[in-house]
Short mmCIF file of C-alpha atoms in Angstrom, two decimals:
data_model
loop_
_atom_site.label_atom_id
_atom_site.label_comp_id
_atom_site.label_asym_id
_atom_site.label_seq_id
_atom_site.Cartn_x
_atom_site.Cartn_y
_atom_site.Cartn_z
CA UNK R 1 15.92 10.84 22.72
CA UNK R 2 12.42 10.50 21.29
CA UNK R 3 8.87 11.06 22.53
CA UNK R 4 8.85 7.75 24.40
CA UNK R 5 11.62 9.13 26.65
CA UNK R 6 9.61 12.26 27.44
CA UNK R 7 6.66 11.76 29.79
CA UNK R 8 5.47 15.35 29.20
CA UNK R 9 4.47 14.39 25.63
CA UNK R 10 2.24 11.46 26.60
CA UNK R 11 -1.22 12.01 25.19
CA UNK R 12 -0.16 15.08 23.19
CA UNK R 13 -1.22 15.35 19.56
CA UNK R 14 -0.58 17.88 16.78
CA UNK R 15 -2.90 17.73 13.77
CA UNK R 16 -2.84 19.88 10.64
CA UNK R 17 -5.42 19.69 7.86
CA UNK R 18 -5.35 20.65 4.19
CA UNK R 19 -6.09 24.32 3.57
CA UNK R 20 -8.85 24.21 0.97
CA UNK R 21 -8.64 27.92 0.00
CA UNK R 22 -5.82 27.61 -2.54
CA UNK R 23 -7.17 24.35 -3.97
CA UNK R 24 -10.65 25.85 -4.25
CA UNK R 25 -9.32 28.90 -6.14
CA UNK R 26 -7.34 26.70 -8.54
CA UNK R 27 -10.29 24.37 -9.18
CA UNK R 28 -12.74 27.25 -9.71
CA UNK R 29 -10.36 28.91 -12.18
CA UNK R 30 -10.00 25.61 -14.05
CA UNK R 31 -13.75 25.04 -14.12
CA UNK R 32 -14.24 28.55 -15.45
CA UNK R 33 -11.64 28.04 -18.17
CA UNK R 34 -12.98 24.63 -19.22
CA UNK R 35 -16.54 25.98 -18.98
CA UNK R 36 -15.67 28.72 -21.48
CA UNK R 37 -14.09 26.12 -23.76
CA UNK R 38 -17.27 24.03 -23.49
CA UNK R 39 -19.48 27.00 -24.34
CA UNK R 40 -17.27 27.81 -27.32
CA UNK R 41 -17.54 24.19 -28.42
CA UNK R 42 -21.32 24.37 -28.19
CA UNK R 43 -21.57 27.71 -29.97
CA UNK R 44 -19.10 27.26 -32.81
CA UNK R 45 -18.77 23.52 -33.35
CA UNK R 46 -22.30 22.56 -32.28
CA UNK R 47 -20.97 19.50 -30.46
CA UNK R 48 -21.32 18.22 -26.94
CA UNK R 49 -18.37 19.60 -24.90
CA UNK R 50 -17.23 16.18 -23.73
CA UNK R 51 -13.52 17.00 -23.42
CA UNK R 52 -14.01 20.16 -21.29
CA UNK R 53 -16.47 18.26 -19.06
CA UNK R 54 -13.97 15.43 -18.59
CA UNK R 55 -11.24 17.95 -17.77
CA UNK R 56 -13.46 19.59 -15.12
CA UNK R 57 -14.26 16.21 -13.59
CA UNK R 58 -10.55 15.24 -13.54
CA UNK R 59 -9.64 18.55 -11.90
CA UNK R 60 -12.23 18.15 -9.14
CA UNK R 61 -11.26 14.47 -8.64
CA UNK R 62 -7.55 15.30 -8.34
CA UNK R 63 -8.06 18.04 -5.73
CA UNK R 64 -10.91 16.32 -3.82
CA UNK R 65 -8.79 15.52 -0.68
CA UNK R 66 -7.89 19.20 -0.36
CA UNK R 67 -11.41 20.45 -1.15
CA UNK R 68 -13.24 18.07 1.18
CA UNK R 69 -10.69 16.70 3.68
CA UNK R 70 -11.81 13.55 5.49
CA UNK R 71 -8.50 12.86 7.21
CA UNK R 72 -5.87 15.16 8.60
CA UNK R 73 -2.90 15.82 6.33
CA UNK R 74 -0.31 15.48 9.13
CA UNK R 75 -0.93 13.85 12.48
CA UNK R 76 1.89 13.95 15.07
CA UNK R 77 1.50 11.60 18.02
CA UNK R 78 3.68 10.00 20.65
CA UNK R 79 4.25 6.85 18.55
CA UNK R 80 5.12 8.70 15.33
CA UNK R 81 3.70 10.85 12.56
CA UNK R 82 1.03 9.90 10.02
CA UNK R 83 0.65 11.37 6.57
CA UNK R 84 -2.63 11.05 4.69
CA UNK R 85 -2.21 8.37 2.04
CA UNK R 86 1.15 7.11 3.35
CA UNK R 87 0.75 5.83 6.90
CA UNK R 88 2.38 5.97 10.33
CA UNK R 89 6.15 6.39 10.57
CA UNK R 90 7.68 6.04 14.07
CA UNK R 91 9.99 8.78 15.33
CA UNK R 92 12.82 6.26 15.62
CA UNK R 93 12.74 5.77 11.82
CA UNK R 94 13.79 9.40 11.18
CA UNK R 95 17.50 9.74 10.53
CA UNK R 96 17.79 13.38 9.49
CA UNK R 97 15.28 16.20 9.01
CA UNK R 98 15.72 19.61 7.39
CA UNK R 99 13.42 22.55 6.75
CA UNK R 100 13.57 24.62 3.55
CA UNK R 101 11.54 27.70 2.71
CA UNK R 102 11.46 30.36 0.03
CA UNK R 103 9.56 31.72 -2.95
CA UNK R 104 8.83 29.56 -5.98
CA UNK R 105 10.58 32.01 -8.30
CA UNK R 106 12.29 35.41 -8.13
CA UNK R 107 9.07 37.40 -8.65
CA UNK R 108 8.23 39.68 -5.71
CA UNK R 109 4.66 38.35 -5.59
CA UNK R 110 5.69 34.69 -5.89
CA UNK R 111 4.02 32.08 -3.73
CA UNK R 112 5.91 31.07 -0.58
CA UNK R 113 6.78 27.38 -0.24
CA UNK R 114 7.94 25.51 2.87
CA UNK R 115 9.24 21.94 2.68
CA UNK R 116 10.22 19.45 5.36
CA UNK R 117 12.80 16.96 4.09
CA UNK R 118 13.05 13.70 6.03
CA UNK R 119 15.68 11.03 5.49
CA UNK R 120 14.62 7.71 7.02
CA UNK R 121 17.03 5.22 8.56
CA UNK R 122 15.35 2.38 6.62
CA UNK R 123 13.39 1.95 3.41
CA UNK R 124 9.73 2.94 3.27
CA UNK R 125 8.65 -0.72 3.43
CA UNK R 126 10.39 -1.12 6.79
CA UNK R 127 9.79 2.38 8.19
CA UNK R 128 6.00 2.59 7.71
CA UNK R 129 4.45 0.55 10.52
CA UNK R 130 0.79 1.18 9.67
CA UNK R 131 0.31 1.99 5.97
CA UNK R 132 -2.80 3.93 4.94
CA UNK R 133 -4.74 1.31 3.04
CA UNK R 134 -6.92 3.59 0.94
CA UNK R 135 -8.61 2.92 -2.37
CA UNK R 136 -6.32 2.48 -5.39
CA UNK R 137 -7.48 5.72 -7.01
CA UNK R 138 -6.18 7.69 -4.02
CA UNK R 139 -2.71 7.59 -5.63
CA UNK R 140 -4.07 9.81 -8.44
CA UNK R 141 -5.31 12.49 -6.05
CA UNK R 142 -3.38 15.39 -4.56
CA UNK R 143 -1.27 14.94 -1.46
CA UNK R 144 1.26 17.03 0.39
CA UNK R 145 4.17 14.58 0.37
CA UNK R 146 6.42 12.83 -2.13
CA UNK R 147 8.69 9.82 -1.85
CA UNK R 148 12.13 10.38 -3.32
CA UNK R 149 14.08 7.17 -3.73
CA UNK R 150 13.80 4.39 -1.15
CA UNK R 151 14.10 6.40 2.06
CA UNK R 152 13.69 10.14 1.44
CA UNK R 153 10.41 11.95 2.08
CA UNK R 154 9.52 15.53 1.12
CA UNK R 155 6.51 17.10 2.85
CA UNK R 156 4.91 20.33 1.58
CA UNK R 157 3.94 22.36 4.64
CA UNK R 158 2.66 25.52 2.98
CA UNK R 159 -0.69 24.07 1.85
CA UNK R 160 -1.90 23.25 5.37
CA UNK R 161 -4.05 25.08 7.90
CA UNK R 162 -1.20 25.64 10.36
CA UNK R 163 1.77 27.88 9.63
CA UNK R 164 4.81 25.96 8.32
CA UNK R 165 7.04 27.13 11.17
CA UNK R 166 4.45 25.92 13.71
CA UNK R 167 4.47 22.48 12.08
CA UNK R 168 8.28 22.50 12.09
CA UNK R 169 8.27 23.41 15.78
CA UNK R 170 5.83 20.56 16.54
CA UNK R 171 8.15 18.12 14.72
CA UNK R 172 11.07 19.42 16.79
CA UNK R 173 9.13 18.93 20.03
CA UNK R 174 8.24 15.34 19.17
CA UNK R 175 11.70 14.54 17.78
CA UNK R 176 13.43 16.07 20.79
CA UNK R 177 16.02 17.78 18.61
CA UNK R 178 16.19 20.84 16.34
CA UNK R 179 15.60 20.60 12.60
CA UNK R 180 18.19 22.30 10.41
CA UNK R 181 17.07 25.28 8.30
CA UNK R 182 15.60 27.53 7.08
CA UNK R 183 17.71 28.19 4.09
CA UNK R 184 16.99 29.22 0.50
CA UNK R 185 14.85 26.83 -1.47
CA UNK R 186 16.99 24.72 -3.79
CA UNK R 187 15.04 23.71 -6.89
#
């Protein structure tokens, strides 16, 4: 049973954007570090700090989608879900979904990570019905998903504006079935 079998979902949409706070903090820390390296290069070596400037530019370029989002990161609709930079995958293409959450490491102040693991019934070439045809450099920029093999997709939910469990619940509503988890994060 999918969304097409449920008339109460017609016209419903769930959209979650990138949360720019963590990306902004990381980029500002990197700019500060490379800025200090550039000043040291100017002061002690009396050279133009080309390498630190290039590193700052690369850092800003890589995190640009999270700093200045133009598209939503995850878009759940009646016909399927769309990931920024990947495309639209219909609900019928999802074979199995699981939800994992936990800290990155054993430190008490470690960052919390939530992942949605999706196993597709077909390969990505067959499952993606409307690929996101972005510029070629978009592959070098940050995104919240990763392809694993030919049909496995891992989506990072903890870097988005909505809470990970809310996104999981929205997936369950559109799928029409529960998602297994949470369990301890397996690295």
